[in-house]
């Protein structure tokens, strides 16, 4: 049923009220200087500081057992999860049994280490899984209260492939409600915290993954991304994340919830999240399965022969915050390191169309598929498995604490009512112009740097007041590009800095190679509580 004029007015008033409350909320949400600051315990077990690639090698060589590695991560999760609330459910007993079977297999193996590596490259390595992936026997809720009793009966294809490669899943992790918000908060599993500052958000929708990885409670994980849901949590939690080229079927999106509809499969990407850059490519090869060849992951890359560009901001959108000086400075430092270490020239470019990134993303997310089927409305998803939710009624219920839905989800439902039924042709034409410019710029040997977000991780609930800042990531989904999110040390507040490294369609191997370079240049993941770093990766004097 189409919304009435009154309902549309209510939707507009909702967002106007949110804006007016911003100043009050900022005052009320200021941290109490007298309150004790809660911090994560330091990493004590050195096994937690090795990449998945290194762990797998040690396990194959019997230098450490899979049981020891799995137990180390179980211990760490039990230490940190009460503080970050990233885990929905664990399977620790089953994982230890699987680890014991791995150790027995290695003891009996007669074909040699290389054969084992080729057949089972992640043998015995722990893995965390975003709860929007179907994971047999585990909750399959995507943060929706009406799905509280839903348990997956199968594994999503990428998870099946990772398990076949020897990985051992330990936990499933929290998301935003229905995976469509920057903050991993829902009324079924609660709110997830950022490990670098528990008063801040870990991002969304793969926020549970990002938080657990940043806290050293996981070494590798899997996420999904239709507007930044891998890259924003990777940025806020100081880890690596890769948005695979947006192309139907490169990494299967089957058995995900919510399911894709409309043209969403063209923009949805599944990919790896991890603390160490060397794990990105092996994980992506496994997750892509028979389609891995499409991404040229085995091609050698000479960084000195690539063409590099930098785009420092979105040309001044009225919808987004301006990029902070701290993030602009660290991007300039990346440019300096590329030029100094590789002898390349990094050219600054500007695309005025980027100032309309949100409108472009929003327009294309609402387009029907080739058969004319529109995407499933957010209000319908909110109400499943029953009738569609009525956001105006849910808003009234929320004022007295009776709604099953978060304010963010209700706001998204209301926003649907204010949108035009037909896409703006001027926006479509603008996207086509931008697509042509970007494709010509990148070709098959170009890479550009672009801010991950206008600010470092904000405090809890603050995205409600600037809901469109995700446009810095969302536009790259609409353009179908491959993107690797790279950490660049910690800033003045001890929060992760970072940048997006963007390559052309099906040129994922280029941004992944740049990620390896940036990890060496800037130090990669830093343990929460580490000293802040200068923009070139060196520790600041305290």
Short mmCIF file of C-alpha atoms in Angstrom, two decimals:
data_model
loop_
_atom_site.label_atom_id
_atom_site.label_comp_id
_atom_site.label_asym_id
_atom_site.label_seq_id
_atom_site.Cartn_x
_atom_site.Cartn_y
_atom_site.Cartn_z
CA UNK A 1 0.00 0.00 0.00
CA UNK A 2 1.42 3.38 -1.01
CA UNK A 3 2.12 5.81 1.83
CA UNK A 4 -0.27 8.70 2.31
CA UNK A 5 0.75 12.35 2.31
CA UNK A 6 0.46 12.33 6.10
CA UNK A 7 2.77 9.33 6.33
CA UNK A 8 5.33 10.99 4.06
CA UNK A 9 5.16 14.13 6.20
CA UNK A 10 5.75 11.99 9.28
CA UNK A 11 8.84 10.49 7.66
CA UNK A 12 10.23 13.94 6.89
CA UNK A 13 9.46 15.14 10.40
CA UNK A 14 11.28 12.11 11.81
CA UNK A 15 14.54 13.00 10.09
CA UNK A 16 14.09 16.69 10.89
CA UNK A 17 13.68 15.77 14.56
CA UNK A 18 16.80 13.62 14.41
CA UNK A 19 18.74 16.57 13.06
CA UNK A 20 17.42 18.93 15.75
CA UNK A 21 18.31 16.45 18.49
CA UNK A 22 21.92 16.19 17.30
CA UNK A 23 23.24 19.10 19.37
CA UNK A 24 21.45 17.89 22.51
CA UNK A 25 22.69 14.33 22.01
CA UNK A 26 26.28 15.47 21.58
CA UNK A 27 26.16 17.20 24.93
CA UNK A 28 24.50 14.28 26.69
CA UNK A 29 26.82 11.70 25.13
CA UNK A 30 30.07 13.34 26.11
CA UNK A 31 32.15 10.86 28.05
CA UNK A 32 32.33 11.34 31.80
CA UNK A 33 35.92 12.26 32.56
CA UNK A 34 35.59 10.83 36.05
CA UNK A 35 34.32 7.44 34.88
CA UNK A 36 36.92 4.64 34.64
CA UNK A 37 37.96 3.86 31.07
CA UNK A 38 37.41 0.22 30.18
CA UNK A 39 40.05 -1.29 27.92
CA UNK A 40 40.72 -4.66 26.38
CA UNK A 41 43.35 -6.85 28.02
CA UNK A 42 46.64 -6.95 26.09
CA UNK A 43 47.39 -9.88 23.81
CA UNK A 44 49.37 -12.41 25.85
CA UNK A 45 49.62 -15.45 23.58
CA UNK A 46 52.09 -14.97 20.68
CA UNK A 47 50.01 -17.32 18.49
CA UNK A 48 47.45 -14.53 18.26
CA UNK A 49 50.01 -12.32 16.50
CA UNK A 50 50.57 -14.62 13.52
CA UNK A 51 48.74 -14.46 10.21
CA UNK A 52 46.51 -17.31 9.09
CA UNK A 53 49.10 -18.15 6.44
CA UNK A 54 51.80 -18.45 9.09
CA UNK A 55 49.57 -20.45 11.44
CA UNK A 56 48.65 -22.92 8.71
CA UNK A 57 52.34 -23.44 7.90
CA UNK A 58 53.22 -24.04 11.54
CA UNK A 59 50.34 -26.48 11.93
CA UNK A 60 51.38 -28.42 8.81
CA UNK A 61 54.97 -28.58 10.06
CA UNK A 62 53.79 -29.75 13.50
CA UNK A 63 55.47 -26.75 15.13
CA UNK A 64 52.17 -26.07 16.86
CA UNK A 65 48.96 -28.07 17.02
CA UNK A 66 45.63 -26.91 15.69
CA UNK A 67 44.20 -27.55 19.17
CA UNK A 68 46.69 -25.07 20.65
CA UNK A 69 45.78 -22.43 18.09
CA UNK A 70 42.03 -22.92 18.43
CA UNK A 71 42.29 -22.86 22.23
CA UNK A 72 44.32 -19.65 22.10
CA UNK A 73 41.53 -17.95 20.15
CA UNK A 74 38.83 -19.39 22.39
CA UNK A 75 40.66 -17.94 25.41
CA UNK A 76 40.98 -14.56 23.72
CA UNK A 77 37.31 -14.46 22.71
CA UNK A 78 36.29 -15.26 26.27
CA UNK A 79 38.51 -12.40 27.47
CA UNK A 80 37.32 -9.74 25.04
CA UNK A 81 33.74 -10.56 24.07
CA UNK A 82 32.21 -9.43 27.39
CA UNK A 83 33.59 -5.99 26.50
CA UNK A 84 32.88 -5.81 22.75
CA UNK A 85 29.78 -8.03 22.38
CA UNK A 86 30.78 -9.15 18.88
CA UNK A 87 29.84 -12.84 19.14
CA UNK A 88 26.27 -14.10 18.74
CA UNK A 89 27.02 -17.77 19.38
CA UNK A 90 30.12 -19.94 19.68
CA UNK A 91 30.80 -23.56 18.84
CA UNK A 92 33.95 -23.98 20.91
CA UNK A 93 33.51 -27.66 21.84
CA UNK A 94 32.88 -28.70 18.23
CA UNK A 95 35.82 -26.57 17.04
CA UNK A 96 38.21 -28.24 19.49
CA UNK A 97 37.05 -31.65 18.29
CA UNK A 98 37.65 -30.61 14.68
CA UNK A 99 41.09 -29.26 15.63
CA UNK A 100 41.96 -32.61 17.22
CA UNK A 101 40.94 -34.34 13.99
CA UNK A 102 43.21 -31.96 12.05
CA UNK A 103 46.16 -32.83 14.29
CA UNK A 104 45.47 -36.53 13.80
CA UNK A 105 45.28 -36.09 10.02
CA UNK A 106 48.66 -34.33 10.00
CA UNK A 107 50.23 -37.07 12.10
CA UNK A 108 49.05 -39.65 9.58
CA UNK A 109 49.82 -37.61 6.45
CA UNK A 110 52.36 -39.25 4.14
CA UNK A 111 52.11 -37.08 1.02
CA UNK A 112 54.24 -34.21 2.36
CA UNK A 113 53.71 -30.62 3.37
CA UNK A 114 53.38 -29.16 -0.13
CA UNK A 115 50.60 -31.56 -1.08
CA UNK A 116 48.80 -30.77 2.15
CA UNK A 117 49.16 -27.03 1.56
CA UNK A 118 47.75 -27.32 -1.95
CA UNK A 119 44.81 -29.45 -0.83
CA UNK A 120 44.02 -27.77 2.50
CA UNK A 121 45.66 -24.30 2.57
CA UNK A 122 43.87 -23.20 5.78
CA UNK A 123 44.09 -26.50 7.61
CA UNK A 124 43.49 -26.03 11.33
CA UNK A 125 43.12 -22.22 11.24
CA UNK A 126 40.26 -20.60 13.22
CA UNK A 127 37.62 -18.57 11.37
CA UNK A 128 34.80 -16.20 12.38
CA UNK A 129 31.62 -15.81 10.33
CA UNK A 130 29.22 -12.90 9.85
CA UNK A 131 25.74 -14.01 10.93
CA UNK A 132 24.14 -13.02 7.61
CA UNK A 133 25.91 -16.09 6.15
CA UNK A 134 23.99 -19.33 6.51
CA UNK A 135 26.09 -21.41 8.91
CA UNK A 136 24.63 -24.84 9.57
CA UNK A 137 23.37 -25.22 13.13
CA UNK A 138 24.00 -21.57 14.02
CA UNK A 139 21.61 -18.59 14.37
CA UNK A 140 20.59 -17.13 11.01
CA UNK A 141 18.95 -13.93 12.18
CA UNK A 142 20.62 -10.81 10.72
CA UNK A 143 19.60 -9.09 13.95
CA UNK A 144 15.84 -9.39 13.39
CA UNK A 145 13.82 -10.29 16.50
CA UNK A 146 11.17 -12.09 14.46
CA UNK A 147 13.92 -14.48 13.30
CA UNK A 148 15.18 -15.20 16.81
CA UNK A 149 14.50 -18.93 16.46
CA UNK A 150 15.84 -19.34 12.92
CA UNK A 151 18.81 -21.70 12.64
CA UNK A 152 20.61 -22.31 9.34
CA UNK A 153 20.23 -25.77 7.85
CA UNK A 154 23.02 -25.37 5.29
CA UNK A 155 26.27 -23.44 4.84
CA UNK A 156 26.57 -20.49 2.47
CA UNK A 157 28.81 -21.48 -0.49
CA UNK A 158 31.84 -19.32 0.50
CA UNK A 159 31.75 -20.82 3.98
CA UNK A 160 31.56 -24.33 2.53
CA UNK A 161 34.68 -23.61 0.47
CA UNK A 162 36.60 -22.21 3.47
CA UNK A 163 35.71 -25.27 5.54
CA UNK A 164 36.80 -27.55 2.70
CA UNK A 165 40.12 -25.67 2.73
CA UNK A 166 40.57 -26.71 6.36
CA UNK A 167 39.38 -23.61 8.26
CA UNK A 168 37.62 -24.22 11.57
CA UNK A 169 34.71 -21.84 12.31
CA UNK A 170 34.58 -20.74 15.95
CA UNK A 171 31.76 -18.20 16.17
CA UNK A 172 29.11 -16.28 14.31
CA UNK A 173 29.16 -12.50 14.74
CA UNK A 174 26.77 -9.58 15.15
CA UNK A 175 25.39 -7.26 12.46
CA UNK A 176 23.17 -4.23 12.19
CA UNK A 177 19.46 -4.98 11.88
CA UNK A 178 18.95 -6.54 8.44
CA UNK A 179 22.51 -5.53 7.51
CA UNK A 180 21.55 -2.05 6.38
CA UNK A 181 23.16 0.37 8.81
CA UNK A 182 26.56 1.71 9.85
CA UNK A 183 26.21 0.54 13.46
CA UNK A 184 26.04 -3.13 14.48
CA UNK A 185 23.10 -2.77 16.82
CA UNK A 186 19.85 -4.70 17.02
CA UNK A 187 17.29 -5.61 19.69
CA UNK A 188 18.03 -9.33 19.43
CA UNK A 189 21.78 -9.49 20.07
CA UNK A 190 22.51 -6.00 21.40
CA UNK A 191 25.15 -3.45 20.46
CA UNK A 192 28.72 -4.21 19.44
CA UNK A 193 31.60 -1.99 20.60
CA UNK A 194 34.79 -0.86 18.94
CA UNK A 195 37.83 -2.55 20.55
CA UNK A 196 39.89 0.66 20.37
CA UNK A 197 37.25 2.66 22.27
CA UNK A 198 34.25 0.86 23.73
CA UNK A 199 32.18 4.04 23.49
CA UNK A 200 32.49 4.03 19.70
CA UNK A 201 30.96 1.97 16.92
CA UNK A 202 32.70 -0.85 15.05
CA UNK A 203 30.80 -0.05 11.86
CA UNK A 204 28.27 -2.17 10.03
CA UNK A 205 26.94 -4.31 8.86
CA UNK A 206 29.96 -6.62 9.33
CA UNK A 207 30.68 -4.87 12.63
CA UNK A 208 30.87 -8.01 14.75
CA UNK A 209 33.51 -9.37 12.39
CA UNK A 210 35.46 -6.12 12.38
CA UNK A 211 35.34 -5.75 16.15
CA UNK A 212 36.40 -9.33 16.88
CA UNK A 213 39.24 -9.19 14.37
CA UNK A 214 40.45 -5.81 15.62
CA UNK A 215 40.41 -7.21 19.17
CA UNK A 216 42.64 -10.14 18.10
CA UNK A 217 39.73 -12.51 18.82
CA UNK A 218 39.91 -13.82 15.26
CA UNK A 219 42.57 -13.97 12.57
CA UNK A 220 40.36 -14.30 9.48
CA UNK A 221 36.68 -13.67 8.90
CA UNK A 222 34.12 -13.21 6.15
CA UNK A 223 31.85 -10.26 5.41
CA UNK A 224 29.49 -8.89 2.80
CA UNK A 225 29.33 -5.40 1.34
CA UNK A 226 26.62 -3.55 -0.59
CA UNK A 227 27.43 -0.03 0.59
CA UNK A 228 30.59 -0.41 2.65
CA UNK A 229 29.67 -3.23 5.02
CA UNK A 230 33.15 -4.81 4.79
CA UNK A 231 35.21 -1.66 4.36
CA UNK A 232 33.66 0.57 7.03
CA UNK A 233 34.14 -2.03 9.82
CA UNK A 234 37.61 -2.79 8.48
CA UNK A 235 38.46 0.92 8.66
CA UNK A 236 36.96 1.55 12.10
CA UNK A 237 38.67 -1.55 13.57
CA UNK A 238 42.09 -1.17 11.95
CA UNK A 239 42.07 -4.32 9.81
CA UNK A 240 42.12 -5.28 6.13
CA UNK A 241 38.95 -5.94 4.17
CA UNK A 242 38.36 -6.57 0.49
CA UNK A 243 35.28 -5.72 -1.54
CA UNK A 244 35.45 -8.05 -4.50
CA UNK A 245 34.61 -6.72 -7.94
CA UNK A 246 30.85 -6.23 -8.06
CA UNK A 247 29.96 -8.82 -10.67
CA UNK A 248 27.24 -11.41 -10.44
CA UNK A 249 28.55 -14.66 -9.09
CA UNK A 250 32.29 -14.04 -8.61
CA UNK A 251 31.80 -14.97 -4.96
CA UNK A 252 28.42 -16.62 -4.47
CA UNK A 253 25.86 -14.68 -2.43
CA UNK A 254 23.47 -17.61 -2.11
CA UNK A 255 22.16 -18.53 1.34
CA UNK A 256 22.58 -15.02 2.71
CA UNK A 257 19.97 -13.08 4.64
CA UNK A 258 18.49 -10.76 3.60
CA UNK A 259 18.51 -12.31 0.12
CA UNK A 260 19.37 -10.16 -2.88
CA UNK A 261 16.51 -8.66 -4.87
CA UNK A 262 16.13 -6.12 -7.64
CA UNK A 263 19.60 -5.33 -8.98
CA UNK A 264 21.30 -5.84 -5.63
CA UNK A 265 23.39 -8.79 -6.87
CA UNK A 266 25.17 -6.36 -9.18
CA UNK A 267 26.36 -4.30 -6.21
CA UNK A 268 26.69 -6.88 -3.43
CA UNK A 269 30.19 -8.24 -2.85
CA UNK A 270 31.36 -10.93 -0.47
CA UNK A 271 34.95 -10.99 0.63
CA UNK A 272 37.61 -11.59 3.27
CA UNK A 273 38.32 -9.58 6.42
CA UNK A 274 41.59 -10.16 8.27
CA UNK A 275 44.35 -8.59 10.34
CA UNK A 276 47.18 -9.41 7.94
CA UNK A 277 47.35 -8.47 4.28
CA UNK A 278 48.99 -11.70 3.20
CA UNK A 279 45.78 -13.57 4.07
CA UNK A 280 43.55 -11.58 1.71
CA UNK A 281 44.49 -13.21 -1.57
CA UNK A 282 44.50 -16.86 -0.33
CA UNK A 283 41.09 -16.33 1.29
CA UNK A 284 39.63 -14.69 -1.81
CA UNK A 285 40.90 -17.52 -4.02
CA UNK A 286 39.11 -20.01 -1.80
CA UNK A 287 35.88 -18.01 -1.50
CA UNK A 288 35.64 -17.44 -5.26
CA UNK A 289 36.14 -21.15 -5.95
CA UNK A 290 35.84 -21.93 -9.68
CA UNK A 291 35.46 -18.19 -10.45
CA UNK A 292 38.82 -17.20 -8.95
CA UNK A 293 40.38 -17.03 -12.41
CA UNK A 294 38.11 -14.07 -13.24
CA UNK A 295 40.09 -11.94 -10.77
CA UNK A 296 43.58 -12.71 -12.14
CA UNK A 297 44.76 -13.50 -8.63
CA UNK A 298 47.75 -15.50 -9.86
CA UNK A 299 49.03 -12.66 -12.05
CA UNK A 300 52.27 -11.04 -10.93
CA UNK A 301 52.09 -7.31 -10.20
CA UNK A 302 54.97 -4.83 -10.54
CA UNK A 303 53.85 -1.86 -8.48
CA UNK A 304 56.39 0.39 -10.19
CA UNK A 305 54.54 -0.11 -13.47
CA UNK A 306 51.11 0.83 -12.17
CA UNK A 307 49.52 4.24 -12.63
CA UNK A 308 48.55 5.82 -9.30
CA UNK A 309 45.96 8.50 -8.56
CA UNK A 310 44.58 10.11 -5.43
CA UNK A 311 41.11 11.56 -4.85
CA UNK A 312 41.19 13.41 -1.51
CA UNK A 313 37.44 14.01 -1.05
CA UNK A 314 34.02 13.78 -2.71
CA UNK A 315 34.15 17.32 -4.12
CA UNK A 316 31.96 18.77 -1.36
CA UNK A 317 28.68 16.90 -1.01
CA UNK A 318 25.99 18.53 1.12
CA UNK A 319 25.04 15.04 2.32
CA UNK A 320 28.33 14.09 3.94
CA UNK A 321 30.80 15.46 6.46
CA UNK A 322 33.95 16.99 5.09
CA UNK A 323 36.94 14.65 5.35
CA UNK A 324 38.90 15.37 8.53
CA UNK A 325 42.34 16.88 8.24
CA UNK A 326 43.77 13.83 10.03
CA UNK A 327 42.52 11.48 7.31
CA UNK A 328 43.48 13.81 4.47
CA UNK A 329 46.98 14.05 5.95
CA UNK A 330 47.44 10.30 6.20
CA UNK A 331 46.31 9.92 2.58
CA UNK A 332 48.92 12.53 1.59
CA UNK A 333 51.51 10.47 3.49
CA UNK A 334 50.52 7.41 1.45
CA UNK A 335 51.09 9.41 -1.71
CA UNK A 336 54.53 10.45 -0.45
CA UNK A 337 55.51 6.86 0.39
CA UNK A 338 54.37 5.56 -2.99
CA UNK A 339 56.37 8.23 -4.79
CA UNK A 340 59.47 7.86 -2.60
CA UNK A 341 59.59 4.06 -2.41
CA UNK A 342 58.34 3.10 -5.86
CA UNK A 343 59.50 6.05 -7.92
CA UNK A 344 55.99 6.56 -9.32
CA UNK A 345 54.04 9.77 -9.77
CA UNK A 346 50.69 9.94 -8.00
CA UNK A 347 48.33 12.28 -9.80
CA UNK A 348 45.53 14.05 -7.93
CA UNK A 349 42.21 13.92 -9.76
CA UNK A 350 38.73 15.25 -9.06
CA UNK A 351 35.33 13.97 -10.16
CA UNK A 352 32.54 16.50 -9.39
CA UNK A 353 29.97 13.71 -9.80
CA UNK A 354 31.21 12.17 -6.54
CA UNK A 355 29.41 14.95 -4.67
CA UNK A 356 26.22 13.11 -5.67
CA UNK A 357 27.44 9.71 -4.48
CA UNK A 358 24.54 9.11 -2.12
CA UNK A 359 21.89 9.96 -4.70
CA UNK A 360 23.57 7.66 -7.25
CA UNK A 361 23.84 4.75 -4.80
CA UNK A 362 20.27 5.20 -3.57
CA UNK A 363 18.87 5.42 -7.10
CA UNK A 364 20.58 2.27 -8.32
CA UNK A 365 19.69 0.31 -5.19
CA UNK A 366 16.02 0.89 -6.04
CA UNK A 367 16.17 -0.21 -9.69
CA UNK A 368 14.35 -3.39 -10.78
CA UNK A 369 16.19 -6.40 -12.17
CA UNK A 370 16.21 -7.36 -15.85
CA UNK A 371 12.80 -9.03 -15.48
CA UNK A 372 11.32 -5.88 -13.99
CA UNK A 373 11.20 -7.15 -10.39
CA UNK A 374 11.83 -4.35 -7.87
CA UNK A 375 13.93 -4.91 -4.75
CA UNK A 376 12.11 -6.13 -1.66
CA UNK A 377 11.08 -3.16 0.45
CA UNK A 378 12.84 -2.66 3.76
CA UNK A 379 9.48 -2.47 5.53
CA UNK A 380 8.60 -5.91 4.19
CA UNK A 381 11.88 -7.35 5.43
CA UNK A 382 11.29 -5.77 8.85
CA UNK A 383 8.00 -7.61 9.16
CA UNK A 384 9.08 -11.04 7.98
CA UNK A 385 7.96 -13.76 8.36
CA UNK A 386 4.67 -11.90 8.85
CA UNK A 387 3.14 -8.86 7.19
CA UNK A 388 5.28 -5.83 6.29
CA UNK A 389 6.06 -3.49 9.16
CA UNK A 390 4.38 -0.08 9.30
CA UNK A 391 7.29 2.24 10.16
CA UNK A 392 5.06 5.05 11.44
CA UNK A 393 3.49 2.68 13.97
CA UNK A 394 6.91 1.29 14.91
CA UNK A 395 8.09 4.85 15.53
CA UNK A 396 5.24 5.46 17.94
CA UNK A 397 5.97 2.16 19.69
CA UNK A 398 9.67 3.06 19.95
CA UNK A 399 8.83 6.25 21.85
CA UNK A 400 7.53 4.05 24.67
CA UNK A 401 10.16 1.33 24.26
CA UNK A 402 7.84 -1.28 22.72
CA UNK A 403 9.16 -1.70 19.17
CA UNK A 404 11.27 -4.71 18.21
CA UNK A 405 13.19 -2.51 15.78
CA UNK A 406 16.04 -0.02 16.20
CA UNK A 407 15.62 3.67 15.51
CA UNK A 408 17.92 3.27 12.50
CA UNK A 409 15.77 0.52 10.96
CA UNK A 410 12.59 2.52 11.56
CA UNK A 411 14.21 5.56 9.97
CA UNK A 412 15.19 3.55 6.89
CA UNK A 413 11.63 2.28 6.61
CA UNK A 414 10.32 5.82 6.85
CA UNK A 415 12.85 7.02 4.29
CA UNK A 416 11.38 4.63 1.73
CA UNK A 417 8.15 6.62 1.94
CA UNK A 418 9.85 9.86 0.91
CA UNK A 419 11.55 8.43 -2.17
CA UNK A 420 10.28 8.99 -5.67
CA UNK A 421 8.77 5.93 -7.37
CA UNK A 422 10.75 6.46 -10.58
CA UNK A 423 14.52 6.99 -10.72
CA UNK A 424 15.81 10.43 -11.62
CA UNK A 425 17.10 10.33 -15.16
CA UNK A 426 19.57 13.10 -14.39
CA UNK A 427 21.05 10.90 -11.62
CA UNK A 428 21.23 7.94 -14.00
CA UNK A 429 23.03 10.07 -16.57
CA UNK A 430 25.40 11.40 -13.92
CA UNK A 431 26.30 7.85 -12.87
CA UNK A 432 26.94 6.87 -16.49
CA UNK A 433 29.28 9.85 -16.93
CA UNK A 434 31.12 9.00 -13.73
CA UNK A 435 31.37 5.33 -14.70
CA UNK A 436 32.93 6.24 -18.03
CA UNK A 437 35.45 8.63 -16.44
CA UNK A 438 36.50 6.17 -13.75
CA UNK A 439 36.78 3.21 -16.13
CA UNK A 440 38.93 5.27 -18.51
CA UNK A 441 41.10 6.49 -15.64
CA UNK A 442 41.80 3.04 -14.20
CA UNK A 443 41.94 0.78 -17.24
CA UNK A 444 43.75 -2.44 -16.36
CA UNK A 445 46.78 -0.86 -14.70
CA UNK A 446 45.43 2.02 -12.62
CA UNK A 447 44.78 2.39 -8.89
CA UNK A 448 43.38 5.32 -6.94
CA UNK A 449 43.28 6.21 -3.25
CA UNK A 450 39.99 7.40 -1.76
CA UNK A 451 38.94 8.18 1.84
CA UNK A 452 37.19 5.32 3.62
CA UNK A 453 34.89 7.64 5.57
CA UNK A 454 34.92 11.34 6.47
CA UNK A 455 35.79 10.62 10.12
CA UNK A 456 37.36 7.97 12.32
CA UNK A 457 34.96 5.69 14.21
CA UNK A 458 32.18 7.87 15.69
CA UNK A 459 30.56 7.41 19.08
CA UNK A 460 27.58 5.12 19.47
CA UNK A 461 24.41 6.31 17.68
CA UNK A 462 26.10 9.34 16.08
CA UNK A 463 25.55 7.97 12.54
CA UNK A 464 21.85 8.71 13.06
CA UNK A 465 22.74 12.39 12.70
CA UNK A 466 24.94 11.99 9.61
CA UNK A 467 23.42 8.92 7.97
CA UNK A 468 24.90 9.42 4.51
CA UNK A 469 28.63 9.42 5.27
CA UNK A 470 28.76 5.83 3.98
CA UNK A 471 28.53 7.33 0.47
CA UNK A 472 32.35 7.27 0.35
CA UNK A 473 32.15 3.48 0.20
CA UNK A 474 28.69 3.00 -1.35
CA UNK A 475 29.51 4.76 -4.62
CA UNK A 476 32.25 2.20 -5.32
CA UNK A 477 29.67 -0.61 -5.11
CA UNK A 478 27.53 1.14 -7.69
CA UNK A 479 30.55 1.58 -9.96
CA UNK A 480 31.37 -2.13 -9.64
CA UNK A 481 35.02 -1.60 -8.70
CA UNK A 482 37.38 -3.77 -6.65
CA UNK A 483 38.48 -2.15 -3.39
CA UNK A 484 40.85 -3.09 -0.58
CA UNK A 485 40.51 -1.28 2.74
CA UNK A 486 43.95 -0.78 4.33
CA UNK A 487 44.82 0.29 7.90
CA UNK A 488 47.37 3.09 8.31
CA UNK A 489 48.20 3.10 12.02
CA UNK A 490 46.44 4.87 14.87
CA UNK A 491 45.54 8.53 15.09
CA UNK A 492 45.68 11.06 17.88
CA UNK A 493 42.74 9.52 19.75
CA UNK A 494 44.17 6.01 19.44
CA UNK A 495 41.63 5.16 16.72
CA UNK A 496 42.51 3.44 13.43
CA UNK A 497 43.26 5.45 10.31
CA UNK A 498 42.97 4.02 6.82
CA UNK A 499 42.34 4.42 3.12
CA UNK A 500 40.53 2.67 0.30
CA UNK A 501 42.70 1.36 -2.54
CA UNK A 502 40.55 1.13 -5.66
CA UNK A 503 41.21 -0.78 -8.88
CA UNK A 504 39.16 -1.46 -11.99
CA UNK A 505 36.63 -4.20 -12.48
CA UNK A 506 38.15 -7.67 -12.19
CA UNK A 507 41.52 -6.10 -11.32
CA UNK A 508 41.37 -7.18 -7.68
CA UNK A 509 44.97 -8.40 -7.77
CA UNK A 510 46.18 -4.80 -8.13
CA UNK A 511 44.61 -3.41 -4.95
CA UNK A 512 45.58 -6.56 -3.03
CA UNK A 513 49.22 -6.04 -4.01
CA UNK A 514 49.10 -2.41 -2.92
CA UNK A 515 47.71 -3.59 0.43
CA UNK A 516 50.85 -5.67 1.00
CA UNK A 517 52.99 -2.61 0.29
CA UNK A 518 51.01 -0.38 2.65
CA UNK A 519 51.16 -2.96 5.44
CA UNK A 520 54.96 -2.89 5.27
CA UNK A 521 55.07 0.90 4.98
CA UNK A 522 52.58 1.76 7.75
CA UNK A 523 52.63 -1.25 10.04
CA UNK A 524 49.19 -2.73 9.31
CA UNK A 525 46.97 -3.78 12.21
CA UNK A 526 47.92 -2.35 15.59
CA UNK A 527 46.83 -3.92 18.85
CA UNK A 528 44.21 -1.85 20.72
CA UNK A 529 45.98 0.25 23.32
CA UNK A 530 49.12 0.64 21.20
CA UNK A 531 50.72 4.09 21.05
CA UNK A 532 49.45 6.44 18.38
CA UNK A 533 51.56 6.58 15.23
CA UNK A 534 52.74 9.32 12.98
CA UNK A 535 51.24 9.22 9.52
CA UNK A 536 54.36 7.46 8.22
CA UNK A 537 53.87 4.57 10.63
CA UNK A 538 56.35 5.57 13.34
CA UNK A 539 55.23 5.65 16.96
CA UNK A 540 54.64 9.07 18.46
CA UNK A 541 56.56 10.00 21.55
CA UNK A 542 54.38 9.90 24.65
#
